[in-house]
XYZ file of N, CA and C in Angstrom:
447
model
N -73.670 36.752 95.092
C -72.550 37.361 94.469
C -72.013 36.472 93.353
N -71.359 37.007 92.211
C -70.122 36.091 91.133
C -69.455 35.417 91.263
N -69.578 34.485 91.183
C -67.751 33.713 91.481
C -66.868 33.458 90.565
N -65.945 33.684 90.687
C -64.711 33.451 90.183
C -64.684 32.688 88.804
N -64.848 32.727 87.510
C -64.721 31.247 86.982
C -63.759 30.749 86.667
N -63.479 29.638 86.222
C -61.804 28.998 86.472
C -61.995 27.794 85.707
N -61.668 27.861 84.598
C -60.963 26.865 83.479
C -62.273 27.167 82.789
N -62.751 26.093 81.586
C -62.990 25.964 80.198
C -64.639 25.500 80.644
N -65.958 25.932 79.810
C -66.768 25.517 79.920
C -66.884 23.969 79.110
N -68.026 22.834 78.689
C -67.621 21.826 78.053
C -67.464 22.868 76.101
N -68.941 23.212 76.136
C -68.808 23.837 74.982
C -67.959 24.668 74.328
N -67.164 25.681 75.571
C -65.711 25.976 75.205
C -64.075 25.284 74.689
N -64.442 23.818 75.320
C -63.688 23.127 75.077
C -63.708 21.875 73.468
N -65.219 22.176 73.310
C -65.498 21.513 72.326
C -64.919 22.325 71.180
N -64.940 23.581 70.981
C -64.962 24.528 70.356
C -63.659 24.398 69.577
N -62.702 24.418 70.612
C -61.349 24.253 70.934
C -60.301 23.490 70.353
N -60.977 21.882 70.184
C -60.505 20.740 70.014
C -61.174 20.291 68.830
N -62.042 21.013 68.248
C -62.507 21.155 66.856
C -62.039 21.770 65.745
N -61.225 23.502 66.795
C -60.259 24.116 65.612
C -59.510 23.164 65.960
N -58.571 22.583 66.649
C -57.323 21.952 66.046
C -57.474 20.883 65.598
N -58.494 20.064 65.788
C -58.529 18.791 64.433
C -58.196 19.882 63.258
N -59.411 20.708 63.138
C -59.302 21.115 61.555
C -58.132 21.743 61.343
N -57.308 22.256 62.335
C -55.818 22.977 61.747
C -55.182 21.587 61.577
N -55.237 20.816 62.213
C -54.322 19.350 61.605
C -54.196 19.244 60.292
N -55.836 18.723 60.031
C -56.248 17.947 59.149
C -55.745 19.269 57.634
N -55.666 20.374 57.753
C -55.266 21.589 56.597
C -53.846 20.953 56.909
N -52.944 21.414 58.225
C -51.772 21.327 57.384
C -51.565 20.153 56.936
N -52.137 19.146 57.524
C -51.718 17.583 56.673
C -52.104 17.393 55.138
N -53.049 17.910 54.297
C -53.313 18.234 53.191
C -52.215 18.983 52.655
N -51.496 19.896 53.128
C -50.865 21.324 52.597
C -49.422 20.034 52.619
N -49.319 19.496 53.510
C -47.721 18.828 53.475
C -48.412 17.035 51.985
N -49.417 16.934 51.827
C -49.518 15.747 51.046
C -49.403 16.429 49.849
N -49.611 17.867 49.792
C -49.796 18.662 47.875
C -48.185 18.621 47.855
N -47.435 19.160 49.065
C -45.935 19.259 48.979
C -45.258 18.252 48.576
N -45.806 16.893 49.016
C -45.145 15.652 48.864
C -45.244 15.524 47.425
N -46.441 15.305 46.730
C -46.730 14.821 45.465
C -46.134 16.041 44.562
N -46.193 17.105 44.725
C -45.401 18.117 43.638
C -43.922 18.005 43.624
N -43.346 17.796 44.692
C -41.925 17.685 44.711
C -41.868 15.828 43.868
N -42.719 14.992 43.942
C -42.535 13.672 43.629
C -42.333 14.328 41.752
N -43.468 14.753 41.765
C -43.489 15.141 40.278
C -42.523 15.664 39.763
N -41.979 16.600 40.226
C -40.588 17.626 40.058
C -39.796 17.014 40.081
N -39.377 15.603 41.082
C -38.096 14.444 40.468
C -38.285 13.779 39.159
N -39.759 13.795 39.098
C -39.921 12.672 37.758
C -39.288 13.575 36.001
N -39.801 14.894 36.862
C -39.802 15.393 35.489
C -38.076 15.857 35.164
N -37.700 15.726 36.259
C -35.982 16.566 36.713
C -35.498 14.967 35.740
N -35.605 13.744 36.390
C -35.178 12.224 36.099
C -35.396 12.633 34.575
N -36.477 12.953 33.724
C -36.685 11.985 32.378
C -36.217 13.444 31.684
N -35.575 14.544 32.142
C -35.133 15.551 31.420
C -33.279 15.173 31.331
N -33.243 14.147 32.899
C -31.359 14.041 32.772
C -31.078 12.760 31.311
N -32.393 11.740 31.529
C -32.139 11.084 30.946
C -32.097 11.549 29.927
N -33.546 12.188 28.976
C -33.220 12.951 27.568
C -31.625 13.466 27.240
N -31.294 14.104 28.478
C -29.981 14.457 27.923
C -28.871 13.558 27.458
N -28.574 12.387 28.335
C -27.917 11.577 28.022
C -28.356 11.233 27.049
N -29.071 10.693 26.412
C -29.628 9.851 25.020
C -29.037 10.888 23.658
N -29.143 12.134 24.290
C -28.612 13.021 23.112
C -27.392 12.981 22.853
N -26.300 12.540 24.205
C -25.166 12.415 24.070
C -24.781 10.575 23.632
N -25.242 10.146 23.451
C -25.137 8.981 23.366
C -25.359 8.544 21.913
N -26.752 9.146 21.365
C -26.563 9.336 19.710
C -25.842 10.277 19.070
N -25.407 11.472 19.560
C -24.009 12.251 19.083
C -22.622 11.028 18.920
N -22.627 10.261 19.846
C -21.408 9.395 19.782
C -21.971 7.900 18.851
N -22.937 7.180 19.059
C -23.355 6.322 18.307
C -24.208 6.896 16.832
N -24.595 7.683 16.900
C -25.627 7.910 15.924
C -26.824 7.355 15.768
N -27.278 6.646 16.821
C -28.611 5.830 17.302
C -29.045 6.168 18.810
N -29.979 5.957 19.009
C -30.779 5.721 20.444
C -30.434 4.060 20.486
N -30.177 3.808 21.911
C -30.334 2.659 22.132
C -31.775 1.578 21.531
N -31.804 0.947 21.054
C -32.975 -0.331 20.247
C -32.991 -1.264 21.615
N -34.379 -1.121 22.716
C -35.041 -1.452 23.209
C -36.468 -1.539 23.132
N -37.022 -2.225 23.418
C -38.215 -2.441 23.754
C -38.790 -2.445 24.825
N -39.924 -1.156 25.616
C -40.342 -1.891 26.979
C -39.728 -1.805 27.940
N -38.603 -0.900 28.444
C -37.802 -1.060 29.583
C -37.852 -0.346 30.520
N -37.857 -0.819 32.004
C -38.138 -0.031 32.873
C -37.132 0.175 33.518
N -36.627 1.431 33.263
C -35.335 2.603 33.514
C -35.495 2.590 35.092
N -34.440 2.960 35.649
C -34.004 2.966 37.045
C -34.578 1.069 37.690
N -34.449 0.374 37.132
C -34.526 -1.131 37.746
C -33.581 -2.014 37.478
N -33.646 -3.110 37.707
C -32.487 -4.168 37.901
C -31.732 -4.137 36.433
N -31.833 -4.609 35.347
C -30.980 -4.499 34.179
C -30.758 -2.912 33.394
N -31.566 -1.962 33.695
C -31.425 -0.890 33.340
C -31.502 0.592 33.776
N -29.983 0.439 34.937
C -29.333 1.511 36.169
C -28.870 2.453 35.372
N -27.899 1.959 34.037
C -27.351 3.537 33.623
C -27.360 3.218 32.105
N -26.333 4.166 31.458
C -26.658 4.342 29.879
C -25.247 4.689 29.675
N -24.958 3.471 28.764
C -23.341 3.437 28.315
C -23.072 3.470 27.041
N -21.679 3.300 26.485
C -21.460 3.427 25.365
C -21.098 1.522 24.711
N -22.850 1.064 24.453
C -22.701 -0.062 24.494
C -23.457 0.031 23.239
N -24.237 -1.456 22.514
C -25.205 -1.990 21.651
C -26.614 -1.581 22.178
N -27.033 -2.177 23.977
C -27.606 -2.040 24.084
C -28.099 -0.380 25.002
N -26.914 0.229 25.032
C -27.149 1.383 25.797
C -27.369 1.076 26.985
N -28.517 0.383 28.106
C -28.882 0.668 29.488
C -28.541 -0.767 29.936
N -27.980 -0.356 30.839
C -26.969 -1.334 31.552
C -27.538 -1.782 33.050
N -27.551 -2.680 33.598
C -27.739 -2.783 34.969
C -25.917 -2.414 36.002
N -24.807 -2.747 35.243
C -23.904 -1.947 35.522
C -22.955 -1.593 34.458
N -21.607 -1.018 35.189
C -20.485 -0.524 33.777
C -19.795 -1.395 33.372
N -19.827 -2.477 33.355
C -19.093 -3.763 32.954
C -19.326 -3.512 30.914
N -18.166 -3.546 30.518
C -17.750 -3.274 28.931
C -18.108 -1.898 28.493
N -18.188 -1.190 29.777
C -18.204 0.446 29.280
C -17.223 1.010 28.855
N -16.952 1.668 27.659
C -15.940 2.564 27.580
C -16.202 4.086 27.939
N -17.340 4.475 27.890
C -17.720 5.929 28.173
C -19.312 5.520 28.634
N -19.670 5.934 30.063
C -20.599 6.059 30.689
C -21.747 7.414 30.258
N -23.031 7.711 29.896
C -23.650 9.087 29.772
C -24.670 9.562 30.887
N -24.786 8.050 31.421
C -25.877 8.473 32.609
C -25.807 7.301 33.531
N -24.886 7.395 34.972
C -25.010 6.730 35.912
C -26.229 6.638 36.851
N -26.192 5.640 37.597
C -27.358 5.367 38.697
C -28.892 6.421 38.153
N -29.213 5.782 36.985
C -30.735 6.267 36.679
C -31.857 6.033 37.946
N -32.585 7.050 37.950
C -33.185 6.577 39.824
C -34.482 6.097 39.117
N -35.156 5.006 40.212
C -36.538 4.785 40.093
C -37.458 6.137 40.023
N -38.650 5.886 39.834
C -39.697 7.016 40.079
C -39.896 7.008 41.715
N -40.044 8.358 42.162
C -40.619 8.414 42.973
C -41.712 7.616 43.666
N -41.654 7.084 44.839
C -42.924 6.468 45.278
C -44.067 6.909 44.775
N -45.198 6.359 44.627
C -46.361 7.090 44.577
C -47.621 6.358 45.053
N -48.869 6.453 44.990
C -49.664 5.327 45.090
C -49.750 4.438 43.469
N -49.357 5.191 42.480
C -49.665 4.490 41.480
C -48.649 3.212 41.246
N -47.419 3.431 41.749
C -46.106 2.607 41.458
C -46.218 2.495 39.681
N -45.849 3.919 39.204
C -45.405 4.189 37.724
C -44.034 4.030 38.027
N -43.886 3.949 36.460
C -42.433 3.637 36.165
C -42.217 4.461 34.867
N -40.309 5.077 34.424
C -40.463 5.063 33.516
C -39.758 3.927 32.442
N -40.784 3.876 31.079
C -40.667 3.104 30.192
C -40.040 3.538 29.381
N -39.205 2.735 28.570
C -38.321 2.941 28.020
C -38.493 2.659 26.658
N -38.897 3.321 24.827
C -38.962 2.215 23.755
C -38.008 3.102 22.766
N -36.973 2.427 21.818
C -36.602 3.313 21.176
C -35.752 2.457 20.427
N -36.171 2.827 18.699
C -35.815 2.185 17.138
C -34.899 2.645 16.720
N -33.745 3.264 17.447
C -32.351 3.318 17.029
C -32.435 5.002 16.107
N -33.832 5.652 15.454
C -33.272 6.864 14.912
C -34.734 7.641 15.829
N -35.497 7.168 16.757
C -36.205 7.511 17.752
C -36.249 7.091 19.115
N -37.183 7.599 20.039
C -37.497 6.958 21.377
C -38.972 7.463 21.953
N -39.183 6.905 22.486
C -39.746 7.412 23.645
C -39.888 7.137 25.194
N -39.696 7.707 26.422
C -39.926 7.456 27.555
C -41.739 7.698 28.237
N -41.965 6.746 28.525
C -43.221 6.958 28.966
C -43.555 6.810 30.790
N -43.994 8.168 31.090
C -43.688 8.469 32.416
C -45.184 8.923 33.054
N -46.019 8.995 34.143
C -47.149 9.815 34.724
C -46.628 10.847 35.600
N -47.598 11.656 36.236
C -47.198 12.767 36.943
C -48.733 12.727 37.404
N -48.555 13.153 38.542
C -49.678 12.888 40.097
C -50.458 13.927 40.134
N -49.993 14.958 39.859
C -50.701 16.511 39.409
C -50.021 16.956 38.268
N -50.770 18.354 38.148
C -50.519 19.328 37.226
C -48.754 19.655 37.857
N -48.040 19.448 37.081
C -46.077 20.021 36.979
C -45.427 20.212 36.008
N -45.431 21.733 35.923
C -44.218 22.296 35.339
C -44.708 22.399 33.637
N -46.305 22.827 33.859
C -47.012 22.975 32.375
C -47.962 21.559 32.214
N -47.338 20.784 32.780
C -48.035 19.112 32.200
C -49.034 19.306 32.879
N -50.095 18.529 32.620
C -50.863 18.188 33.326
C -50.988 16.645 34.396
N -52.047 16.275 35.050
C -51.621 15.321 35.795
C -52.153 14.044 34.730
N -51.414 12.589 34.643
C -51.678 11.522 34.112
C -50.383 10.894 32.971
N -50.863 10.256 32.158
C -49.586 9.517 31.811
C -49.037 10.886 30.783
N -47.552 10.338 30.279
C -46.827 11.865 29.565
C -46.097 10.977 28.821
N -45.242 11.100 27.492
C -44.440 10.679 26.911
C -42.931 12.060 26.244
N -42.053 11.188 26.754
C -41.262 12.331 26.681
C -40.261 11.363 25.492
N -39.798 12.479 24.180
C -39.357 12.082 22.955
C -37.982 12.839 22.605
N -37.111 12.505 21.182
C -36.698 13.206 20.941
C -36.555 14.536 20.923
N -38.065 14.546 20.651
C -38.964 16.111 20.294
C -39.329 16.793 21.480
N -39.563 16.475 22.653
C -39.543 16.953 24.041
C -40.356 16.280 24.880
N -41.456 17.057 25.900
C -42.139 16.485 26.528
C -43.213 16.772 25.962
N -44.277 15.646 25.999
C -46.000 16.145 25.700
C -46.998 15.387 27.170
């Protein structure tokens, strides 16, 4: 006669523990695309607040700050005042502030930064992006008077 069967053969169980590696291993991919697009989406959110300030800052000076080389959201250059040199590590001789606590870049594996260069009637910020965001593509970007490229 049949008997009864009762629990999992091995090959049933292999079966088993094979879909859920592979459902892991998808959603863990699906949450690393999430991570890096949202990273990108701060970078690009960051060097669009900054553009703005710089616009308000040469409306009131009639220059871009005259730096060379600076890496925005770090120790000497947190915000953007109404100074000589514009980016400040704090508000000490501010009379009008345009952009407080500038943030670092997002973590990434690359540890980009953005750079800062600008000759008083130009600029540019030079920034990467991890993927394709928001039209850009993924790799280094320079964002200008003139917009983003």
């Amino acid at each position: 006669m049949l008997k009864d069967k009762k629990g999992l053969t091995w090959l049933e169980a292999i079966i088993i523990i094979a879909v859920v590696i592979g459902l892991f291993f998808l959603a863990r991919a699906g949450i690393n695309n999430a991570q890096v697009k949202s990273r990108d989406i701060q970078r690009l959110a960051e060097v669009k607040k900054i553009q703005n300030a710089l616009e308000f800052y040469f409306y009131h000076r009639s220059q871009y700050p005259v730096l060379e080389n600076a890496v925005l959201g770090s120790g000497d250059f947190k915000l953007l005042c109404d100074t000589d040199s514009g980016f400040q590590k704090n508000s000490d001789n501010c009379d009008k502030i345009f952009l407080e606590d500038i943030s670092p870049t997002p973590s990434s594996p690359q540890n980009d930064f953005y750079i800062y260069s600008g000759s008083g009637q130009s600029y540019i910020i030079n920034f990467s992006l991890e993927k394709e965001a928001g039209g850009l593509s993924a790799g280094e970007h320079a964002a200008s008077e003139m917009g983003i490229e």
